[in-house]
Structures are given as C-alpha cells and as structure tokens.
C-alpha cells in the first residue's frame, strides 16, 4: 500500500512545472548531501514573515482563506487565518509546547500543545510532527536510515525516529519534493508535496505546500516571504491577553 502511494506521488510530481536548480548542485552528488544542505538552511533561519493563500479540500468541496505567518527560531510561531471578506477565522500562537488560540468567537484560550488540538484547527493528524515546519515547507532534521534510488533522478530517503518519515529527493534539481509521515497509530499517512521552489535570502523555500491525508487536503500557496529581519517577540504576542486566557479544551 505504501509503495503504491509513493509511486502515485512520483507520477503526480513528474507533471509539476520545472523546478529551480539548487546553486552548486550536481545530479551525480551523494543524495545524503542534499539532506545535509536542507538541514543547514533550517539552522540558518532566525525568523520569517510570510503571506499565503489557503485552500481546504474535503469530500470534493473547496474552501478558501488567507494566512499571515510569523516564525522565530527556535519554536515561536504565529498564524492568523481569515476567510472571504477578511472574516477572522482563528489566530494561533505556538511557543514551545504551549498553544494559545482565538477562534471566530474572539475568546482566547491557552494550554498544552497536542495533536488533537491541532487536528481540530487543521483537520489533519500531524502524528507528532512540528506544525511550524509542516506549514512553512521546511524539512525537520532526522536520522537517515537508508537511501533507495527509485529512478535516475529520484531517490527515497528513509528517516528514523518517531514518527518515521520518507522523503522524495529530486536529485536532478537538488530539492526535496515530498515527504510522507507515517501514523504510529496506523491511521492514514500525512503526505506533503513541496513545489515551485524559490530562492529567498540563500534559502530554498517551496511556494506551494500541499498536505494530504485521507480525503482531506490543505494547500498553502505563498505570496511573499521576508526572512531574518529581526522580528521581536512582541510582534508575535501583539493583541493576545496572555494573562487572561481561558483553558484550552
């Protein structure tokens, strides 16, 4: 089943527009060097500000929204989501293992960060993966178990740890094209496709991040990025009554 899903993913991605070529990359290089380069880029990211369009696809129905995203290393993240006519849907602040969220009712709630709470916000089971990396199109570092050459310019990287992950490496362009996160509980895997890369301040960021799990799909299409501009912590907590939060249910 997993093999069939991966080959289907490979076929879909082969129809995507031509990718950016990583500077200094050669297709004959060891694919492990590609993983190392992506890890170095993540380590160099101090902060990020981005604007994106969101599309939620569920049972064939599409819903649209926009998002403003802020990130500050190592673990500060804010996302504000608005629907049509700029109607506020929710704002979420992640700081380490804690979450503060305000939905359409305007009531702020805070508590421990969990996959269950994130599933209610996104409709996706993240299986312990980091929401910050997942939405921004970054690839979290992890122990490399093995590399399998799928095609002349396609390589699968199997990463250990929990949860187990498989990465599809585009060794022609020197980019990471997709990730599959296995669900430890046996549920549907989370498949993430990374497309339309842009070079931003020395980093390679996907303009399109597609998250798919079962019949649910979330598409993030980035309009703009600003990186390493020195965002202050107050930018993330602006407008949030941190001393007057209701319990997060």
JSON list of N, CA and C in Angstrom, two decimals, residues 39-48 71-74 202-203 227-229:
[
{"chain": "A", "resi": 39, "resn": "UNK", "atom": "N", "xyz": [19.19, 20.75, 5.95]},
{"chain": "A", "resi": 39, "resn": "UNK", "atom": "CA", "xyz": [19.31, 20.91, 7.40]},
{"chain": "A", "resi": 39, "resn": "UNK", "atom": "C", "xyz": [20.07, 22.18, 7.75]},
{"chain": "A", "resi": 40, "resn": "UNK", "atom": "N", "xyz": [21.13, 22.47, 7.00]},
{"chain": "A", "resi": 40, "resn": "UNK", "atom": "CA", "xyz": [21.89, 23.70, 7.25]},
{"chain": "A", "resi": 40, "resn": "UNK", "atom": "C", "xyz": [21.02, 24.93, 7.02]},
{"chain": "A", "resi": 41, "resn": "UNK", "atom": "N", "xyz": [20.19, 24.90, 6.00]},
{"chain": "A", "resi": 41, "resn": "UNK", "atom": "CA", "xyz": [19.32, 26.05, 5.71]},
{"chain": "A", "resi": 41, "resn": "UNK", "atom": "C", "xyz": [18.37, 26.31, 6.87]},
{"chain": "A", "resi": 42, "resn": "UNK", "atom": "N", "xyz": [17.77, 25.25, 7.40]},
{"chain": "A", "resi": 42, "resn": "UNK", "atom": "CA", "xyz": [16.85, 25.41, 8.53]},
{"chain": "A", "resi": 42, "resn": "UNK", "atom": "C", "xyz": [17.59, 26.02, 9.72]},
{"chain": "A", "resi": 43, "resn": "UNK", "atom": "N", "xyz": [18.82, 25.58, 9.96]},
{"chain": "A", "resi": 43, "resn": "UNK", "atom": "CA", "xyz": [19.59, 26.10, 11.09]},
{"chain": "A", "resi": 43, "resn": "UNK", "atom": "C", "xyz": [19.92, 27.58, 10.92]},
{"chain": "A", "resi": 44, "resn": "UNK", "atom": "N", "xyz": [19.99, 28.07, 9.68]},
{"chain": "A", "resi": 44, "resn": "UNK", "atom": "CA", "xyz": [20.32, 29.47, 9.43]},
{"chain": "A", "resi": 44, "resn": "UNK", "atom": "C", "xyz": [19.10, 30.38, 9.50]},
{"chain": "A", "resi": 45, "resn": "UNK", "atom": "N", "xyz": [17.90, 29.80, 9.57]},
{"chain": "A", "resi": 45, "resn": "UNK", "atom": "CA", "xyz": [16.68, 30.60, 9.60]},
{"chain": "A", "resi": 45, "resn": "UNK", "atom": "C", "xyz": [16.43, 31.11, 11.01]},
{"chain": "A", "resi": 46, "resn": "UNK", "atom": "N", "xyz": [16.56, 32.43, 11.20]},
{"chain": "A", "resi": 46, "resn": "UNK", "atom": "CA", "xyz": [16.33, 33.03, 12.51]},
{"chain": "A", "resi": 46, "resn": "UNK", "atom": "C", "xyz": [14.89, 33.49, 12.68]},
{"chain": "A", "resi": 47, "resn": "UNK", "atom": "N", "xyz": [14.31, 34.07, 11.64]},
{"chain": "A", "resi": 47, "resn": "UNK", "atom": "CA", "xyz": [12.91, 34.47, 11.70]},
{"chain": "A", "resi": 47, "resn": "UNK", "atom": "C", "xyz": [12.36, 34.57, 10.28]},
{"chain": "A", "resi": 48, "resn": "UNK", "atom": "N", "xyz": [11.03, 34.57, 10.20]},
{"chain": "A", "resi": 48, "resn": "UNK", "atom": "CA", "xyz": [10.36, 34.58, 8.90]},
{"chain": "A", "resi": 48, "resn": "UNK", "atom": "C", "xyz": [8.99, 35.22, 9.03]},
{"chain": "A", "resi": 71, "resn": "UNK", "atom": "N", "xyz": [7.44, 33.38, 12.16]},
{"chain": "A", "resi": 71, "resn": "UNK", "atom": "CA", "xyz": [8.25, 32.35, 12.81]},
{"chain": "A", "resi": 71, "resn": "UNK", "atom": "C", "xyz": [9.50, 32.99, 13.37]},
{"chain": "A", "resi": 72, "resn": "UNK", "atom": "N", "xyz": [9.89, 32.55, 14.57]},
{"chain": "A", "resi": 72, "resn": "UNK", "atom": "CA", "xyz": [11.14, 33.00, 15.17]},
{"chain": "A", "resi": 72, "resn": "UNK", "atom": "C", "xyz": [11.79, 31.78, 15.83]},
{"chain": "A", "resi": 73, "resn": "UNK", "atom": "N", "xyz": [13.01, 31.48, 15.42]},
{"chain": "A", "resi": 73, "resn": "UNK", "atom": "CA", "xyz": [13.70, 30.31, 15.95]},
{"chain": "A", "resi": 73, "resn": "UNK", "atom": "C", "xyz": [13.94, 30.47, 17.46]},
{"chain": "A", "resi": 74, "resn": "UNK", "atom": "N", "xyz": [13.83, 29.38, 18.22]},
{"chain": "A", "resi": 74, "resn": "UNK", "atom": "CA", "xyz": [13.67, 28.02, 17.68]},
{"chain": "A", "resi": 74, "resn": "UNK", "atom": "C", "xyz": [12.22, 27.54, 17.57]},
{"chain": "A", "resi": 202, "resn": "UNK", "atom": "N", "xyz": [19.17, 33.10, 0.28]},
{"chain": "A", "resi": 202, "resn": "UNK", "atom": "CA", "xyz": [20.07, 31.97, 0.47]},
{"chain": "A", "resi": 202, "resn": "UNK", "atom": "C", "xyz": [19.37, 30.67, 0.82]},
{"chain": "A", "resi": 203, "resn": "UNK", "atom": "N", "xyz": [18.05, 30.73, 1.04]},
{"chain": "A", "resi": 203, "resn": "UNK", "atom": "CA", "xyz": [17.28, 29.52, 1.34]},
{"chain": "A", "resi": 203, "resn": "UNK", "atom": "C", "xyz": [16.44, 29.12, 0.13]},
{"chain": "A", "resi": 227, "resn": "UNK", "atom": "N", "xyz": [12.74, 37.06, 5.38]},
{"chain": "A", "resi": 227, "resn": "UNK", "atom": "CA", "xyz": [13.45, 36.22, 6.34]},
{"chain": "A", "resi": 227, "resn": "UNK", "atom": "C", "xyz": [14.59, 36.99, 6.99]},
{"chain": "A", "resi": 228, "resn": "UNK", "atom": "N", "xyz": [14.84, 36.61, 8.26]},
{"chain": "A", "resi": 228, "resn": "UNK", "atom": "CA", "xyz": [15.96, 37.12, 9.04]},
{"chain": "A", "resi": 228, "resn": "UNK", "atom": "C", "xyz": [15.98, 38.65, 9.09]},
{"chain": "A", "resi": 229, "resn": "UNK", "atom": "N", "xyz": [14.82, 39.22, 9.43]},
{"chain": "A", "resi": 229, "resn": "UNK", "atom": "CA", "xyz": [14.70, 40.68, 9.54]},
{"chain": "A", "resi": 229, "resn": "UNK", "atom": "C", "xyz": [14.76, 41.16, 10.98]}
]
